[in-house]
Amino acid sequence: AQKVTQAQTEISVVEKEDVTLDCVYETRDTTYYLFWYKQPPSGELVFLIRRNSFDEQNEISGRYSWNFQKSTSSFNFTITASQVVDSAVYFCDPTGGNQFYFGTGTSLTVIP
Amino acid sequence: KAGVTQTPRYLIKTRGQQVTLSCSPISGHRSVSWYQQTPGQGLQFLFEYFSETQRNKGNFPGRFSGRQFSNSRSEMNVSTLELGDSALYLCASSLARTQETQYFGPGTRLLVL
């Protein structure tokens, strides 16, 4: 079974600051995928990124970047130059077996 | 392409009643998963259906059930509602395999009085 830890329950930053959301997971699977989802106040989860456990190359997409380190079982997410619209709950989800396991989420508030 | 739709969006029920929620996946998606989200428990997996068969099931009592139709639309039923069933119920669809990206609907917010 998977276990996901998003130790940061709530984070507040001032607009334009950079912020990193941490995700640490446990898995017995040798092959798995890692996802990040964003849940704005409207409630609908929005897919952000999907990574294969074999691919440890870090990725940048606009203001978003992800740091995947298999050796430490971490898949951290960084928002550069945060904006008010980034305010949301962010969920990390490692899935390798037959179920989806979500972390408890990190609530990010960007203060204008 | 239309996204995942869920009906109804809001629902108020009383204890002991039953409720049925509906989810229409993205066209072409054959897997539908259901989640319960509450402030205390976070996002918890209920079950997943693929090709009209329940493929995976989370740790919920038998009062929670579901089904999937041949057009991939899915329904979730909760019988004998309890106050603790008040939650946001989210449906997600994906192409086929469990490890595919999930696309979520807006959710059904259920309040049990």
mmCIF file of C-alpha atoms in Angstrom:
data_model
loop_
_atom_site.group_PDB
_atom_site.id
_atom_site.type_symbol
_atom_site.label_atom_id
_atom_site.label_comp_id
_atom_site.label_asym_id
_atom_site.label_seq_id
_atom_site.Cartn_x
_atom_site.Cartn_y
_atom_site.Cartn_z
ATOM 1 C CA ALA A 1 0.000 0.000 0.000
ATOM 2 C CA GLN A 2 1.018 3.555 -0.532
ATOM 3 C CA LYS A 3 1.457 6.183 2.123
ATOM 4 C CA VAL A 4 1.733 9.860 1.377
ATOM 5 C CA THR A 5 2.889 12.581 3.715
ATOM 6 C CA GLN A 6 2.337 16.222 2.986
ATOM 7 C CA ALA A 7 3.715 17.625 6.203
ATOM 8 C CA GLN A 8 2.777 21.212 5.460
ATOM 9 C CA THR A 9 -0.882 21.567 6.302
ATOM 10 C CA GLU A 10 -1.126 25.274 5.572
ATOM 11 C CA ILE A 11 1.270 27.732 3.978
ATOM 12 C CA SER A 12 0.873 31.467 3.513
ATOM 13 C CA VAL A 13 3.116 33.507 1.272
ATOM 14 C CA VAL A 14 3.075 37.028 -0.026
ATOM 15 C CA GLU A 15 2.464 37.434 -3.726
ATOM 16 C CA LYS A 16 5.588 37.046 -5.899
ATOM 17 C CA GLU A 17 7.358 34.898 -3.339
ATOM 18 C CA ASP A 18 8.477 31.407 -4.305
ATOM 19 C CA VAL A 19 6.943 28.497 -2.427
ATOM 20 C CA THR A 20 7.770 24.786 -2.289
ATOM 21 C CA LEU A 21 5.241 22.143 -1.338
ATOM 22 C CA ASP A 22 6.691 18.935 0.041
ATOM 23 C CA CYS A 23 5.541 15.407 -0.652
ATOM 24 C CA VAL A 24 7.108 12.263 0.781
ATOM 25 C CA TYR A 25 5.721 8.838 0.035
ATOM 26 C CA GLU A 26 6.197 5.194 0.845
ATOM 27 C CA THR A 27 5.621 2.448 -1.631
ATOM 28 C CA ARG A 28 6.502 -1.183 -2.172
ATOM 29 C CA ASP A 29 5.850 -0.895 -5.872
ATOM 30 C CA THR A 30 8.842 -0.809 -8.179
ATOM 31 C CA THR A 31 6.971 1.015 -10.877
ATOM 32 C CA TYR A 32 4.603 3.795 -10.068
ATOM 33 C CA TYR A 33 3.419 7.190 -11.131
ATOM 34 C CA LEU A 34 3.327 10.422 -9.208
ATOM 35 C CA PHE A 35 0.716 13.093 -9.631
ATOM 36 C CA TRP A 36 0.068 16.559 -8.342
ATOM 37 C CA TYR A 37 -3.424 18.017 -8.342
ATOM 38 C CA LYS A 38 -4.692 21.457 -7.437
ATOM 39 C CA GLN A 39 -8.057 22.086 -5.806
ATOM 40 C CA PRO A 40 -9.125 25.741 -5.981
ATOM 41 C CA PRO A 41 -11.950 27.040 -3.779
ATOM 42 C CA SER A 42 -14.475 25.930 -6.404
ATOM 43 C CA GLY A 43 -13.758 22.344 -5.339
ATOM 44 C CA GLU A 44 -12.822 20.674 -8.630
ATOM 45 C CA LEU A 45 -9.427 18.985 -8.631
ATOM 46 C CA VAL A 46 -7.249 19.989 -11.540
ATOM 47 C CA PHE A 47 -4.438 17.802 -12.850
ATOM 48 C CA LEU A 48 -1.010 19.466 -12.797
ATOM 49 C CA ILE A 49 1.612 16.842 -13.550
ATOM 50 C CA ARG A 50 2.193 13.094 -13.950
ATOM 51 C CA ARG A 51 5.627 11.536 -13.630
ATOM 52 C CA ASN A 52 6.878 7.990 -14.108
ATOM 53 C CA SER A 53 9.017 6.575 -11.290
ATOM 54 C CA PHE A 54 11.735 5.716 -13.805
ATOM 55 C CA ASP A 55 12.118 9.310 -14.911
ATOM 56 C CA GLU A 56 13.924 11.382 -12.317
ATOM 57 C CA GLN A 57 14.530 14.325 -14.566
ATOM 58 C CA ASN A 58 13.151 17.433 -12.966
ATOM 59 C CA GLU A 59 10.627 19.413 -14.886
ATOM 60 C CA ILE A 60 9.732 23.051 -15.301
ATOM 61 C CA SER A 61 6.503 24.285 -16.774
ATOM 62 C CA GLY A 62 6.087 28.022 -16.661
ATOM 63 C CA ARG A 63 6.057 29.082 -13.018
ATOM 64 C CA TYR A 64 5.758 25.469 -11.857
ATOM 65 C CA SER A 65 8.632 23.086 -11.282
ATOM 66 C CA TRP A 66 8.905 19.631 -9.792
ATOM 67 C CA ASN A 67 11.784 17.939 -8.032
ATOM 68 C CA PHE A 68 11.545 14.155 -7.997
ATOM 69 C CA GLN A 69 14.099 12.210 -5.972
ATOM 70 C CA LYS A 70 13.485 8.487 -5.900
ATOM 71 C CA SER A 71 16.276 7.879 -3.385
ATOM 72 C CA THR A 72 14.443 9.943 -0.767
ATOM 73 C CA SER A 73 10.936 9.151 -2.036
ATOM 74 C CA SER A 74 10.122 12.790 -2.443
ATOM 75 C CA PHE A 75 8.260 14.647 -5.144
ATOM 76 C CA ASN A 76 8.270 18.326 -4.308
ATOM 77 C CA PHE A 77 6.459 21.084 -6.163
ATOM 78 C CA THR A 78 7.639 24.678 -6.447
ATOM 79 C CA ILE A 79 5.693 27.714 -7.580
ATOM 80 C CA THR A 80 7.867 30.619 -8.624
ATOM 81 C CA ALA A 81 6.609 34.188 -8.286
ATOM 82 C CA SER A 82 3.353 33.096 -6.666
ATOM 83 C CA GLN A 83 0.088 34.750 -7.611
ATOM 84 C CA VAL A 84 -3.213 35.084 -5.796
ATOM 85 C CA VAL A 85 -4.772 32.622 -8.260
ATOM 86 C CA ASP A 86 -2.379 29.973 -6.944
ATOM 87 C CA SER A 87 -4.321 29.922 -3.688
ATOM 88 C CA ALA A 88 -5.683 26.386 -3.448
ATOM 89 C CA VAL A 89 -5.187 23.033 -1.823
ATOM 90 C CA TYR A 90 -2.515 20.952 -3.508
ATOM 91 C CA PHE A 91 -2.555 17.165 -3.398
ATOM 92 C CA CYS A 92 0.269 14.764 -4.076
ATOM 93 C CA ASP A 93 -0.705 11.301 -5.297
ATOM 94 C CA PRO A 94 1.643 8.386 -5.817
ATOM 95 C CA THR A 95 -0.089 5.438 -7.402
ATOM 96 C CA GLY A 96 1.401 2.110 -8.289
ATOM 97 C CA GLY A 97 -1.123 -0.455 -7.374
ATOM 98 C CA ASN A 98 -4.815 -0.557 -7.863
ATOM 99 C CA GLN A 99 -5.873 2.439 -5.895
ATOM 100 C CA PHE A 100 -5.232 6.118 -5.809
ATOM 101 C CA TYR A 101 -3.760 7.407 -2.571
ATOM 102 C CA PHE A 102 -3.859 11.097 -1.973
ATOM 103 C CA GLY A 103 -1.949 13.010 0.624
ATOM 104 C CA THR A 104 -3.934 15.151 3.040
ATOM 105 C CA GLY A 105 -3.117 18.181 0.961
ATOM 106 C CA THR A 106 -1.348 21.461 1.554
ATOM 107 C CA SER A 107 -3.486 24.574 1.675
ATOM 108 C CA LEU A 108 -1.657 27.455 0.051
ATOM 109 C CA THR A 109 -2.763 31.037 0.563
ATOM 110 C CA VAL A 110 -1.122 33.732 -1.498
ATOM 111 C CA ILE A 111 -1.581 37.138 0.096
ATOM 112 C CA PRO A 112 -1.751 40.102 -2.271
ATOM 113 C CA LYS B 1 -14.331 17.720 -25.330
ATOM 114 C CA ALA B 2 -16.749 18.016 -22.412
ATOM 115 C CA GLY B 3 -15.359 17.416 -18.951
ATOM 116 C CA VAL B 4 -16.611 15.173 -16.201
ATOM 117 C CA THR B 5 -20.084 16.101 -15.062
ATOM 118 C CA GLN B 6 -21.732 15.261 -11.774
ATOM 119 C CA THR B 7 -25.335 15.594 -10.737
ATOM 120 C CA PRO B 8 -26.746 16.894 -8.563
ATOM 121 C CA ARG B 9 -24.277 19.511 -7.402
ATOM 122 C CA TYR B 10 -25.885 19.971 -4.006
ATOM 123 C CA LEU B 11 -28.066 17.699 -1.968
ATOM 124 C CA ILE B 12 -29.655 17.807 1.463
ATOM 125 C CA LYS B 13 -30.902 14.601 3.026
ATOM 126 C CA THR B 14 -31.899 13.402 6.459
ATOM 127 C CA ARG B 15 -30.473 10.538 8.458
ATOM 128 C CA GLY B 16 -31.704 7.149 7.359
ATOM 129 C CA GLN B 17 -32.481 8.178 3.813
ATOM 130 C CA GLN B 18 -30.622 6.943 0.793
ATOM 131 C CA VAL B 19 -29.051 8.940 -1.999
ATOM 132 C CA THR B 20 -27.853 8.313 -5.548
ATOM 133 C CA LEU B 21 -25.196 10.439 -7.192
ATOM 134 C CA SER B 22 -24.435 10.411 -10.880
ATOM 135 C CA CYS B 23 -21.221 10.875 -12.827
ATOM 136 C CA SER B 24 -20.711 11.164 -16.577
ATOM 137 C CA PRO B 25 -17.072 10.676 -17.579
ATOM 138 C CA ILE B 26 -15.183 12.315 -20.396
ATOM 139 C CA SER B 27 -16.093 10.745 -23.709
ATOM 140 C CA GLY B 28 -13.859 7.750 -24.356
ATOM 141 C CA HIS B 29 -12.893 7.275 -20.729
ATOM 142 C CA ARG B 30 -13.759 3.858 -19.376
ATOM 143 C CA SER B 31 -12.597 4.140 -15.797
ATOM 144 C CA VAL B 32 -14.575 6.024 -13.182
ATOM 145 C CA SER B 33 -13.454 6.479 -9.591
ATOM 146 C CA TRP B 34 -15.303 7.930 -6.645
ATOM 147 C CA TYR B 35 -13.865 9.801 -3.682
ATOM 148 C CA GLN B 36 -15.224 11.219 -0.464
ATOM 149 C CA GLN B 37 -13.697 14.445 0.784
ATOM 150 C CA THR B 38 -14.257 15.696 4.314
ATOM 151 C CA PRO B 39 -12.320 18.283 6.320
ATOM 152 C CA GLY B 40 -11.267 15.699 8.870
ATOM 153 C CA GLN B 41 -10.390 12.735 6.663
ATOM 154 C CA GLY B 42 -9.172 14.418 3.515
ATOM 155 C CA LEU B 43 -9.656 12.748 0.151
ATOM 156 C CA GLN B 44 -10.534 9.085 0.475
ATOM 157 C CA PHE B 45 -10.924 6.553 -2.294
ATOM 158 C CA LEU B 46 -14.303 4.826 -2.434
ATOM 159 C CA PHE B 47 -14.181 2.599 -5.497
ATOM 160 C CA GLU B 48 -13.292 2.400 -9.143
ATOM 161 C CA TYR B 49 -15.281 0.981 -12.013
ATOM 162 C CA PHE B 50 -13.968 -0.133 -15.345
ATOM 163 C CA SER B 51 -16.065 -1.645 -18.123
ATOM 164 C CA GLU B 52 -19.072 -2.006 -15.828
ATOM 165 C CA THR B 53 -17.075 -3.927 -13.210
ATOM 166 C CA GLN B 54 -15.861 -2.742 -9.848
ATOM 167 C CA ARG B 55 -12.125 -3.045 -10.179
ATOM 168 C CA ASN B 56 -10.980 -1.587 -6.888
ATOM 169 C CA LYS B 57 -12.584 -0.726 -3.596
ATOM 170 C CA GLY B 58 -11.552 1.465 -0.696
ATOM 171 C CA ASN B 59 -12.232 0.917 2.962
ATOM 172 C CA PHE B 60 -15.849 2.008 3.250
ATOM 173 C CA PRO B 61 -18.854 0.162 4.681
ATOM 174 C CA GLY B 62 -21.277 -1.721 2.480
ATOM 175 C CA ARG B 63 -23.736 1.168 2.660
ATOM 176 C CA PHE B 64 -21.638 2.704 -0.094
ATOM 177 C CA SER B 65 -22.138 1.055 -3.440
ATOM 178 C CA GLY B 66 -21.867 1.921 -7.062
ATOM 179 C CA ARG B 67 -22.317 0.747 -10.567
ATOM 180 C CA GLN B 68 -21.259 1.592 -14.059
ATOM 181 C CA PHE B 69 -23.321 1.439 -17.185
ATOM 182 C CA SER B 70 -22.336 0.370 -20.676
ATOM 183 C CA ASN B 71 -21.830 4.011 -21.697
ATOM 184 C CA SER B 72 -19.348 4.364 -18.793
ATOM 185 C CA ARG B 73 -21.647 6.608 -16.790
ATOM 186 C CA SER B 74 -21.520 5.726 -13.132
ATOM 187 C CA GLU B 75 -23.764 6.055 -10.139
ATOM 188 C CA MET B 76 -22.928 5.929 -6.480
ATOM 189 C CA ASN B 77 -25.479 5.006 -3.853
ATOM 190 C CA VAL B 78 -25.357 5.537 -0.124
ATOM 191 C CA SER B 79 -28.034 3.839 1.917
ATOM 192 C CA THR B 80 -29.121 4.585 5.469
ATOM 193 C CA LEU B 81 -27.383 7.926 5.540
ATOM 194 C CA GLU B 82 -25.492 8.999 8.642
ATOM 195 C CA LEU B 83 -24.477 12.489 9.721
ATOM 196 C CA GLY B 84 -20.863 11.572 9.017
ATOM 197 C CA ASP B 85 -21.657 10.992 5.360
ATOM 198 C CA SER B 86 -21.858 14.743 4.862
ATOM 199 C CA ALA B 87 -19.063 15.424 2.428
ATOM 200 C CA LEU B 88 -18.020 16.456 -1.030
ATOM 201 C CA TYR B 89 -18.226 13.442 -3.325
ATOM 202 C CA LEU B 90 -15.888 13.636 -6.262
ATOM 203 C CA CYS B 91 -15.935 11.557 -9.377
ATOM 204 C CA ALA B 92 -12.942 11.162 -11.662
ATOM 205 C CA SER B 93 -12.526 9.514 -15.018
ATOM 206 C CA SER B 94 -9.488 8.191 -16.825
ATOM 207 C CA LEU B 95 -8.823 6.410 -20.062
ATOM 208 C CA ALA B 96 -8.360 2.872 -18.907
ATOM 209 C CA ARG B 97 -5.571 1.844 -16.611
ATOM 210 C CA THR B 98 -5.390 2.785 -12.951
ATOM 211 C CA GLN B 99 -2.216 4.783 -13.380
ATOM 212 C CA GLU B 100 -3.621 7.094 -15.989
ATOM 213 C CA THR B 101 -4.264 10.719 -15.204
ATOM 214 C CA GLN B 102 -7.591 11.322 -13.550
ATOM 215 C CA TYR B 103 -9.907 14.147 -14.548
ATOM 216 C CA PHE B 104 -12.261 15.261 -11.841
ATOM 217 C CA GLY B 105 -15.793 16.524 -11.878
ATOM 218 C CA PRO B 106 -16.999 19.487 -9.809
ATOM 219 C CA GLY B 107 -18.332 17.203 -7.101
ATOM 220 C CA THR B 108 -21.632 16.722 -5.319
ATOM 221 C CA ARG B 109 -21.881 18.346 -1.928
ATOM 222 C CA LEU B 110 -24.052 16.221 0.331
ATOM 223 C CA LEU B 111 -25.391 17.475 3.624
ATOM 224 C CA VAL B 112 -27.047 14.986 5.960
ATOM 225 C CA LEU B 113 -29.238 16.476 8.666
#
